[in-house]
Amino acid sequence: MSNILFSHSYYYKLDPKQWKNKTPFPPLGTLYAASLMRNKGHEVSLFDTNLLDSPKEIQTVFNQNTYDYLVIYDDGFNYLTKMCLTNMRVACFEMIHIGKQNNCIVIVSSSDATDHYEAYLKKGADYIIQGEGEITLEELIHSIENRSSIENIKGIAFKNENQIQVNPTRSVLLDLDQLPLPAWDLIDINSYKEIWNQSKQEFTLNIATTRGCPYKCNWCAKPIYGNRYNAHSPEYIVQEIAYLQENFGVKRFWMCDDIFGLKPNWVQEFNKELQKRNLQITYFIQSRVDLLLKEDTIEALATSGLEEVWVGAESASQKILDAMDKGTKVSEIYEATRLLKQKNIKVAFFLQFGYLTENQEDIQKTIQMVKELLPDNIGISVSYPLPGTKFYDKVKDDLKLKANWKDSDDLDLMFQGTYSSNYYRKLQRFVHKEYRKSQGFDYLKNLFNSKPTALKLKGILKLGYYIPSAFWDKIKLKTLENES
């Protein structure tokens, strides 16, 4: 059997916004692939790039050992890898180069490599895995080891006599429980805990209960797991939670599914399994407002330990939601927020500005919704054209000078929108300030209705900053709006 060095090409330090948060998650997708190959008898090692400074550091691993394969297998559960940030692409190219210098067969599996396989093959990669990768990787290495043909292996792109050959796509894995638990033992958990300590938040690990998303928001790409939705059983996930509690003392989890708990009755069964094994956890998820309103979903989530839910609110303009093919109603955002708060579940909004046809009326509706509903957190971005989406096809002719952000704080509007990139950068800061200002006023109004906390007192004191700052931002926005 072969000696495989697994790695990936996401470096938190090359993404300043994410590194500033100090809440890094291990490369879960990479751990799944490494676990399967180890289960098949191969010797596996992990070069985890998340907390490192430079791709050049991988050479230190090659100085210590010899490997047959370098498998750069990105974490497809990390939404940031979908965005194909140029910093990470350049890092991956450097790793490919170093791998070839050390006589490795280099295999790459990532969203960016799936979309731009020619560029990666040109940089020296031997094989590109397109889409979900574990079974493809197993078959590929088995064929290479046995010197058998790779012509019929689904889900790969490679050079065949100086011509690029792209094999048919592979169907996604239906029975996720056939995969062994991720190889968590390969991770230096303490190094992650040290970073999380700086964030002042409870240490959290990432778990994926599902793969794929059946919804068809026309700006969202699914290059790895596609539009099919498949789920681990509640028993499998609870077994993983028990392992992580026992071995690493972890009690808080980020369920990094695109949509958590979509399968009917899954959340209810998950709750029962946790009770059966007497496991007490807290966790946070991503979901949809329409899904949360079904049956007793919120009740089951609250009972099982849900702490916070991030919902793709996107906009408070029904016109924009419909243009996105979002499939949700503004009224559902309001109702789901109300019910979640009743259960003391924190609710956070993903907001998106800059979508095609957006105007001032749409923008103001979204700002007003934030001020009225006062979510516990907000995340703001501008519309980002991802290859393979209807939205990308609509704006691709504008992507001549720039097709990717450098990092996740870039916020460059890469197509011809209603306003300029400078306008949307300023808008992002303004909305955050309006949100904090409204939050501070709410704390002040209810100061004597409940025990004041340090967080609330701090929010009130910061009104002295947010009130004048938001005022001047509003003036600047008006100027930028008129210049567009």
Coordinates of C-alpha atoms in Angstrom, one line a residue:
M1 CA 0.0 0.0 0.0
S2 CA 1.1 3.6 -0.6
N3 CA 2.1 6.5 1.6
I4 CA -0.3 9.4 1.1
L5 CA 0.3 13.0 2.3
F6 CA -3.1 14.8 2.6
S7 CA -3.3 18.5 2.7
H8 CA -5.6 21.3 1.5
S9 CA -5.2 24.9 0.3
Y10 CA -7.1 27.1 2.8
Y11 CA -4.8 29.3 4.9
Y12 CA -6.7 31.5 7.5
K13 CA -3.8 33.9 7.6
L14 CA -4.2 34.6 3.9
D15 CA -7.8 35.6 4.6
P16 CA -7.4 38.6 7.0
K17 CA -11.1 38.9 7.8
Q18 CA -11.4 35.2 8.9
W19 CA -8.1 35.2 10.7
K20 CA -9.2 38.2 12.7
N21 CA -12.2 36.2 13.9
K22 CA -9.9 33.7 15.6
T23 CA -12.4 30.9 15.2
P24 CA -10.8 28.4 12.7
F25 CA -12.3 25.0 12.0
P26 CA -10.3 21.9 11.0
P27 CA -10.5 20.7 7.3
L28 CA -13.4 18.3 7.8
G29 CA -13.7 17.3 4.1
T30 CA -10.0 16.4 4.1
L31 CA -10.4 14.3 7.3
Y32 CA -13.2 12.2 5.6
A33 CA -11.0 11.4 2.6
A34 CA -7.9 10.6 4.8
S35 CA -10.0 8.3 7.0
L36 CA -11.4 6.3 4.1
M37 CA -7.9 5.8 2.5
R38 CA -6.5 4.7 5.9
N39 CA -9.4 2.3 6.2
K40 CA -8.4 0.9 2.9
G41 CA -4.9 0.1 4.2
H42 CA -2.9 3.1 3.0
E43 CA -0.6 5.0 5.3
V44 CA -1.8 8.5 5.7
S45 CA -0.5 11.8 7.1
L46 CA -2.0 15.3 7.2
F47 CA -0.3 18.6 6.5
D48 CA -2.9 21.0 7.9
T49 CA -2.4 24.4 6.4
N50 CA -5.2 26.3 8.2
L51 CA -3.0 27.9 10.9
L52 CA 0.2 28.2 8.8
D53 CA 1.8 31.2 7.1
S54 CA 2.9 30.0 3.7
P55 CA 2.5 27.0 1.4
K56 CA 6.3 26.8 1.3
E57 CA 6.1 25.2 4.8
I58 CA 5.1 21.9 3.2
Q59 CA 8.7 21.4 2.2
T60 CA 9.6 20.7 5.8
V61 CA 7.3 17.6 5.7
F62 CA 9.0 16.3 2.6
N63 CA 12.4 16.9 4.3
Q64 CA 11.3 14.4 6.9
N65 CA 9.6 11.7 4.9
T66 CA 8.9 10.4 1.4
Y67 CA 5.4 10.1 0.0
D68 CA 4.0 8.5 -3.0
Y69 CA 1.1 10.9 -3.3
L70 CA 0.3 14.5 -2.4
V71 CA -3.5 14.8 -2.2
I72 CA -4.6 18.4 -1.9
Y73 CA -8.2 17.8 -0.8
D74 CA -10.0 21.0 0.1
D75 CA -12.7 21.1 2.8
G76 CA -15.9 21.2 0.7
F77 CA -17.9 21.9 3.9
N78 CA -16.2 25.3 4.3
Y79 CA -18.3 27.7 2.2
L80 CA -15.2 29.9 1.8
T81 CA -13.6 27.3 -0.5
K82 CA -16.5 27.7 -2.9
M83 CA -15.5 31.3 -3.5
C84 CA -12.2 30.3 -5.2
L85 CA -10.2 33.1 -3.4
T86 CA -7.1 34.0 -5.5
N87 CA -4.9 33.9 -2.4
M88 CA -5.8 30.2 -1.9
R89 CA -5.5 29.3 -5.6
V90 CA -1.9 30.7 -5.7
A91 CA -1.1 28.8 -2.5
C92 CA -2.4 25.6 -4.1
F93 CA -0.3 26.1 -7.2
E94 CA 2.8 26.5 -5.0
M95 CA 2.0 23.3 -3.2
I96 CA 1.5 21.4 -6.5
H97 CA 5.0 22.7 -7.6
I98 CA 6.6 21.5 -4.3
G99 CA 4.9 18.1 -4.5
K100 CA 6.2 17.5 -8.0
Q101 CA 9.7 18.5 -7.0
N102 CA 9.5 15.8 -4.4
N103 CA 8.4 13.2 -6.9
C104 CA 4.8 12.8 -5.8
I105 CA 1.8 12.1 -7.9
V106 CA -0.3 15.1 -7.2
I107 CA -4.1 14.9 -6.9
V108 CA -6.3 17.9 -6.3
S109 CA -9.9 18.0 -5.2
S110 CA -11.5 21.4 -4.7
S111 CA -14.3 23.7 -5.9
D112 CA -11.8 25.8 -7.8
A113 CA -10.1 22.9 -9.4
T114 CA -13.4 21.4 -10.4
D115 CA -14.3 24.6 -12.2
H116 CA -10.8 25.4 -13.5
Y117 CA -9.2 22.0 -14.0
E118 CA -7.1 23.2 -17.0
A119 CA -5.3 25.8 -14.9
Y120 CA -4.4 23.2 -12.2
L121 CA -3.2 20.6 -14.7
K122 CA -1.1 23.3 -16.4
K123 CA 0.5 24.0 -13.0
G124 CA 1.6 20.4 -12.8
A125 CA -1.2 18.5 -11.0
D126 CA -1.5 14.9 -12.3
Y127 CA -5.2 14.4 -11.6
I128 CA -8.2 16.7 -10.8
I129 CA -11.1 15.2 -8.9
Q130 CA -14.3 16.8 -9.9
G131 CA -17.2 16.8 -7.4
E132 CA -17.5 14.6 -4.3
G133 CA -14.1 12.9 -4.0
E134 CA -13.7 10.1 -1.6
I135 CA -14.8 7.1 -3.8
T136 CA -13.1 8.7 -6.8
L137 CA -9.9 9.0 -4.9
E138 CA -10.1 5.4 -3.7
E139 CA -10.6 4.1 -7.2
L140 CA -8.0 6.4 -8.7
I141 CA -5.2 5.3 -6.4
H142 CA -6.2 1.7 -6.6
S143 CA -5.9 1.9 -10.4
I144 CA -2.6 3.6 -10.3
E145 CA -1.2 1.1 -7.7
N146 CA -2.3 -1.8 -9.9
R147 CA -1.3 -0.2 -13.2
S148 CA -4.8 -0.6 -14.5
S149 CA -6.6 1.8 -16.8
I150 CA -8.1 5.1 -15.4
E151 CA -10.0 5.7 -18.6
N152 CA -13.3 4.7 -17.0
I153 CA -12.9 6.3 -13.6
K154 CA -15.7 8.8 -13.2
G155 CA -15.1 12.2 -11.8
I156 CA -11.5 12.9 -12.9
A157 CA -9.7 15.2 -15.3
F158 CA -6.2 14.5 -16.4
K159 CA -3.7 14.8 -19.3
N160 CA -3.7 12.0 -21.8
E161 CA -0.9 12.3 -24.3
N162 CA -0.8 16.1 -23.9
Q163 CA -4.6 16.4 -24.3
I164 CA -6.8 17.0 -21.4
Q165 CA -9.4 14.3 -20.8
V166 CA -12.4 14.9 -18.7
N167 CA -14.2 11.7 -17.7
P168 CA -18.0 11.6 -17.0
T169 CA -19.2 12.9 -13.6
R170 CA -19.7 10.6 -10.7
S171 CA -23.1 10.3 -8.9
V172 CA -23.0 11.6 -5.4
L173 CA -22.8 9.1 -2.5
L174 CA -26.3 8.2 -1.2
D175 CA -25.4 6.2 1.9
L176 CA -23.1 8.6 3.8
D177 CA -22.9 6.2 6.8
Q178 CA -20.7 3.9 4.7
L179 CA -17.8 6.4 5.3
P180 CA -15.8 5.9 8.4
L181 CA -15.8 8.7 10.9
P182 CA -13.4 11.6 10.0
A183 CA -9.8 11.1 11.0
W184 CA -9.9 13.6 13.8
D185 CA -6.8 12.1 15.4
L186 CA -4.7 13.7 12.6
I187 CA -5.6 17.2 13.8
D188 CA -3.6 19.0 16.4
I189 CA -6.7 20.1 18.4
N190 CA -4.7 22.0 21.0
S191 CA -3.4 24.4 18.3
Y192 CA -7.0 25.2 17.4
K193 CA -8.0 25.6 21.0
E194 CA -5.2 28.2 21.5
I195 CA -6.5 30.3 18.7
W196 CA -10.1 30.0 19.9
N197 CA -9.0 31.2 23.3
Q198 CA -8.0 34.5 21.7
S199 CA -11.6 34.9 20.4
K200 CA -13.1 34.6 23.9
Q201 CA -15.6 32.1 22.6
E202 CA -16.1 28.5 23.7
F203 CA -14.1 26.1 21.6
T204 CA -16.1 24.6 18.8
L205 CA -15.6 21.8 16.3
N206 CA -17.3 21.4 12.9
I207 CA -19.6 18.5 12.0
A208 CA -21.4 17.8 8.7
T209 CA -24.7 15.9 9.0
T210 CA -25.6 16.2 5.4
R211 CA -24.2 16.9 1.9
G212 CA -25.8 18.9 -0.9
C213 CA -28.7 21.3 -1.1
P214 CA -31.9 20.7 -3.1
Y215 CA -32.8 24.4 -3.3
K216 CA -32.0 26.4 -6.4
C217 CA -30.9 29.9 -5.4
N218 CA -29.5 31.1 -8.7
W219 CA -26.3 32.7 -7.2
C220 CA -25.3 29.6 -5.1
A221 CA -22.9 27.1 -6.7
K222 CA -22.6 23.4 -5.6
P223 CA -19.5 22.2 -7.3
I224 CA -18.7 19.4 -4.8
Y225 CA -22.0 17.9 -3.4
G226 CA -24.5 19.1 -6.0
N227 CA -28.3 19.6 -5.7
R228 CA -28.9 16.2 -4.2
Y229 CA -29.5 16.2 -0.5
N230 CA -28.2 13.2 1.5
A231 CA -27.9 12.8 5.2
H232 CA -26.0 10.8 7.8
S233 CA -28.2 9.0 10.2
P234 CA -28.7 10.6 13.6
E235 CA -26.9 7.6 15.1
Y236 CA -23.8 8.2 13.1
I237 CA -23.6 11.9 14.1
V238 CA -24.3 11.2 17.7
Q239 CA -21.5 8.6 17.6
E240 CA -19.1 11.2 16.3
I241 CA -20.2 13.7 18.9
A242 CA -19.6 11.1 21.6
Y243 CA -16.1 10.5 20.2
L244 CA -15.2 14.2 20.2
Q245 CA -16.5 14.7 23.7
E246 CA -14.6 11.8 25.1
N247 CA -11.3 12.4 23.3
F248 CA -11.2 16.2 23.1
G249 CA -13.7 17.4 25.7
V250 CA -15.7 19.3 23.0
K251 CA -19.3 20.3 23.9
R252 CA -20.1 23.0 21.3
F253 CA -20.4 22.3 17.5
W254 CA -20.9 24.1 14.3
M255 CA -23.2 22.0 12.1
C256 CA -21.7 23.1 8.8
D257 CA -24.4 21.8 6.5
D258 CA -25.7 24.1 3.8
I259 CA -29.2 23.3 5.3
F260 CA -29.5 21.6 8.6
G261 CA -32.3 19.2 9.4
L262 CA -34.1 19.2 6.0
K263 CA -34.8 15.5 6.1
P264 CA -38.3 14.9 7.7
N265 CA -38.1 14.0 11.4
W266 CA -34.3 14.0 11.4
V267 CA -34.0 16.7 14.1
Q268 CA -36.5 14.9 16.3
E269 CA -34.6 11.6 16.0
F270 CA -31.3 13.4 16.6
N271 CA -32.7 14.8 19.8
K272 CA -33.8 11.3 20.9
E273 CA -30.3 9.9 20.3
L274 CA -28.6 12.6 22.3
Q275 CA -31.0 11.9 25.2
K276 CA -30.5 8.2 24.9
R277 CA -26.7 8.6 25.3
N278 CA -27.1 11.4 27.9
L279 CA -25.1 13.9 25.8
Q280 CA -25.4 17.5 26.5
I281 CA -24.3 19.8 23.7
T282 CA -24.8 23.3 22.3
Y283 CA -24.6 23.9 18.6
F284 CA -25.3 26.4 15.8
I285 CA -26.5 25.8 12.3
Q286 CA -27.5 27.3 8.9
S287 CA -31.1 26.9 7.8
R288 CA -34.0 28.5 5.9
V289 CA -36.8 30.4 7.3
D290 CA -39.5 28.4 5.5
L291 CA -38.0 25.1 6.8
L292 CA -37.8 26.4 10.4
L293 CA -41.6 27.1 10.3
K294 CA -42.5 23.4 9.6
E295 CA -44.2 21.4 12.3
D296 CA -42.3 21.3 15.6
T297 CA -38.9 21.9 14.1
I298 CA -38.0 24.8 16.3
E299 CA -39.1 23.0 19.5
A300 CA -37.0 20.0 18.6
L301 CA -34.0 22.2 17.8
A302 CA -34.3 24.0 21.1
T303 CA -34.6 20.8 23.1
S304 CA -31.5 19.3 21.5
G305 CA -29.3 22.2 22.4
L306 CA -29.5 24.7 19.5
E307 CA -27.8 27.9 20.5
E308 CA -28.0 29.9 17.3
V309 CA -29.3 29.6 13.7
W310 CA -27.9 31.5 10.7
V311 CA -30.6 32.1 8.1
G312 CA -30.1 33.3 4.5
A313 CA -32.4 36.3 4.9
E314 CA -30.5 38.0 2.0
S315 CA -33.0 40.8 1.5
A316 CA -36.2 42.3 2.8
S317 CA -37.3 43.0 -0.7
Q318 CA -39.6 40.3 -2.1
K319 CA -38.6 41.5 -5.6
I320 CA -34.9 40.6 -4.9
L321 CA -35.7 37.3 -3.2
D322 CA -37.8 36.3 -6.2
A323 CA -35.1 37.4 -8.7
M324 CA -32.6 35.2 -6.7
D325 CA -35.0 32.2 -7.0
K326 CA -34.7 32.1 -3.2
G327 CA -38.1 30.5 -2.7
T328 CA -38.8 32.3 0.6
K329 CA -41.0 35.1 1.7
V330 CA -40.1 38.3 3.7
S331 CA -43.0 37.5 6.0
E332 CA -41.3 34.1 6.8
I333 CA -38.2 35.9 7.9
Y334 CA -40.2 37.9 10.4
E335 CA -42.2 34.9 11.7
A336 CA -39.2 32.6 12.0
T337 CA -37.3 35.3 13.9
R338 CA -40.1 35.8 16.3
L339 CA -40.5 32.1 17.1
L340 CA -36.8 31.5 17.5
K341 CA -36.5 34.4 20.0
Q342 CA -39.5 33.0 21.9
K343 CA -37.4 29.8 22.4
N344 CA -34.3 31.9 23.4
I345 CA -32.5 30.7 20.3
K346 CA -30.2 33.3 18.8
V347 CA -30.9 34.2 15.2
A348 CA -28.4 35.7 12.8
F349 CA -28.9 37.0 9.2
F350 CA -26.9 36.5 6.1
L351 CA -27.5 39.6 4.0
Q352 CA -26.6 40.2 0.4
F353 CA -26.5 43.5 -1.4
G354 CA -25.8 44.4 -5.0
Y355 CA -27.9 41.8 -6.7
L356 CA -29.1 42.7 -10.2
T357 CA -31.9 45.3 -10.4
E358 CA -31.5 46.2 -6.7
N359 CA -32.3 49.9 -6.0
Q360 CA -32.5 52.2 -3.0
E361 CA -36.0 51.0 -2.1
D362 CA -34.8 47.5 -1.8
I363 CA -31.7 48.5 0.2
Q364 CA -33.8 50.6 2.6
K365 CA -36.2 47.7 3.2
T366 CA -33.4 45.5 4.2
I367 CA -31.9 48.0 6.6
Q368 CA -35.3 48.6 8.1
M369 CA -35.8 44.9 8.6
V370 CA -32.5 44.6 10.5
K371 CA -33.5 47.5 12.7
E372 CA -36.9 46.1 13.4
L373 CA -36.0 42.4 14.0
L374 CA -32.7 43.1 15.8
P375 CA -31.1 39.7 15.0
D376 CA -28.3 38.6 17.3
N377 CA -25.7 38.9 14.5
I378 CA -25.5 39.8 10.9
G379 CA -23.1 38.8 8.1
I380 CA -23.0 41.1 5.0
S381 CA -21.7 40.5 1.6
V382 CA -22.2 41.7 -2.0
S383 CA -23.4 39.4 -4.7
Y384 CA -20.5 37.2 -5.9
P385 CA -20.6 35.4 -9.3
L386 CA -19.8 31.7 -8.8
P387 CA -19.0 29.6 -11.9
G388 CA -21.8 27.2 -12.7
T389 CA -24.7 29.4 -11.6
K390 CA -27.4 31.2 -13.5
F391 CA -26.3 34.4 -11.9
Y392 CA -22.7 33.9 -13.2
D393 CA -24.0 33.4 -16.7
K394 CA -25.9 36.7 -16.5
V395 CA -22.9 38.7 -15.5
K396 CA -19.9 36.8 -17.0
D397 CA -19.4 39.3 -19.8
D398 CA -18.5 41.9 -17.1
L399 CA -15.8 39.7 -15.5
K400 CA -13.0 40.8 -17.7
L401 CA -10.6 42.4 -15.2
K402 CA -11.5 40.3 -12.1
A403 CA -13.3 37.0 -11.6
N404 CA -12.4 36.2 -8.0
W405 CA -11.9 38.0 -4.8
K406 CA -8.4 38.1 -3.3
D407 CA -9.9 37.3 0.2
S408 CA -13.3 37.2 1.8
D409 CA -13.1 40.8 2.8
D410 CA -12.6 42.0 -0.7
L411 CA -16.3 43.0 -1.3
D412 CA -15.5 44.0 -4.9
L413 CA -18.7 44.1 -7.1
M414 CA -17.2 42.4 -10.1
F415 CA -20.0 43.1 -12.5
Q416 CA -22.0 46.2 -13.6
G417 CA -24.4 46.7 -10.7
T418 CA -26.6 49.6 -9.7
Y419 CA -23.8 51.3 -7.7
S420 CA -20.0 51.1 -7.5
S421 CA -17.9 48.8 -5.4
N422 CA -17.0 51.8 -3.2
Y423 CA -20.7 52.3 -2.5
Y424 CA -21.3 48.7 -1.4
R425 CA -18.1 48.7 0.8
K426 CA -19.4 51.8 2.6
L427 CA -22.9 50.4 2.7
Q428 CA -21.6 47.3 4.5
R429 CA -20.0 49.4 7.2
F430 CA -23.1 51.6 7.4
V431 CA -25.5 48.8 7.9
H432 CA -23.3 47.3 10.6
K433 CA -23.3 50.7 12.4
E434 CA -27.1 51.1 12.0
Y435 CA -27.5 47.6 13.4
R436 CA -25.3 48.3 16.4
K437 CA -27.0 51.6 17.0
S438 CA -30.5 50.1 17.0
Q439 CA -29.2 47.3 19.3
G440 CA -27.8 49.9 21.7
F441 CA -31.0 51.8 21.8
D442 CA -32.9 48.6 22.5
Y443 CA -30.5 47.8 25.4
L444 CA -31.1 51.3 26.8
K445 CA -34.8 51.0 26.5
N446 CA -34.9 47.7 28.4
L447 CA -32.0 48.5 30.8
F448 CA -34.1 48.2 33.9
N449 CA -36.4 45.4 32.7
S450 CA -33.7 42.7 33.2
K451 CA -30.3 42.4 34.9
P452 CA -27.8 44.5 32.9
T453 CA -24.9 42.5 31.5
A454 CA -21.5 43.7 30.5
L455 CA -22.4 43.2 26.8
K456 CA -25.5 45.3 27.1
L457 CA -23.7 48.1 28.9
K458 CA -21.0 48.1 26.3
G459 CA -23.6 48.3 23.6
I460 CA -25.1 51.3 25.3
L461 CA -21.8 53.1 25.7
K462 CA -20.9 52.5 22.1
L463 CA -23.8 54.6 21.0
G464 CA -21.5 57.5 21.4
Y465 CA -19.5 56.2 18.5
Y466 CA -22.1 54.6 16.3
I467 CA -24.6 57.6 16.2
P468 CA -22.2 60.2 14.7
S469 CA -20.3 57.6 12.6
A470 CA -23.5 56.2 11.0
F471 CA -24.6 59.8 10.3
W472 CA -21.4 60.7 8.4
D473 CA -21.5 57.3 6.6
K474 CA -25.0 58.1 5.4
I475 CA -23.8 61.4 3.9
K476 CA -21.0 59.7 2.2
L477 CA -23.3 57.0 0.8
K478 CA -25.5 59.7 -0.7
T479 CA -22.5 61.1 -2.4
L480 CA -21.4 57.7 -3.8
E481 CA -25.0 57.0 -4.9
N482 CA -25.1 60.2 -6.9
E483 CA -21.7 59.4 -8.5
S484 CA -22.9 56.0 -9.7

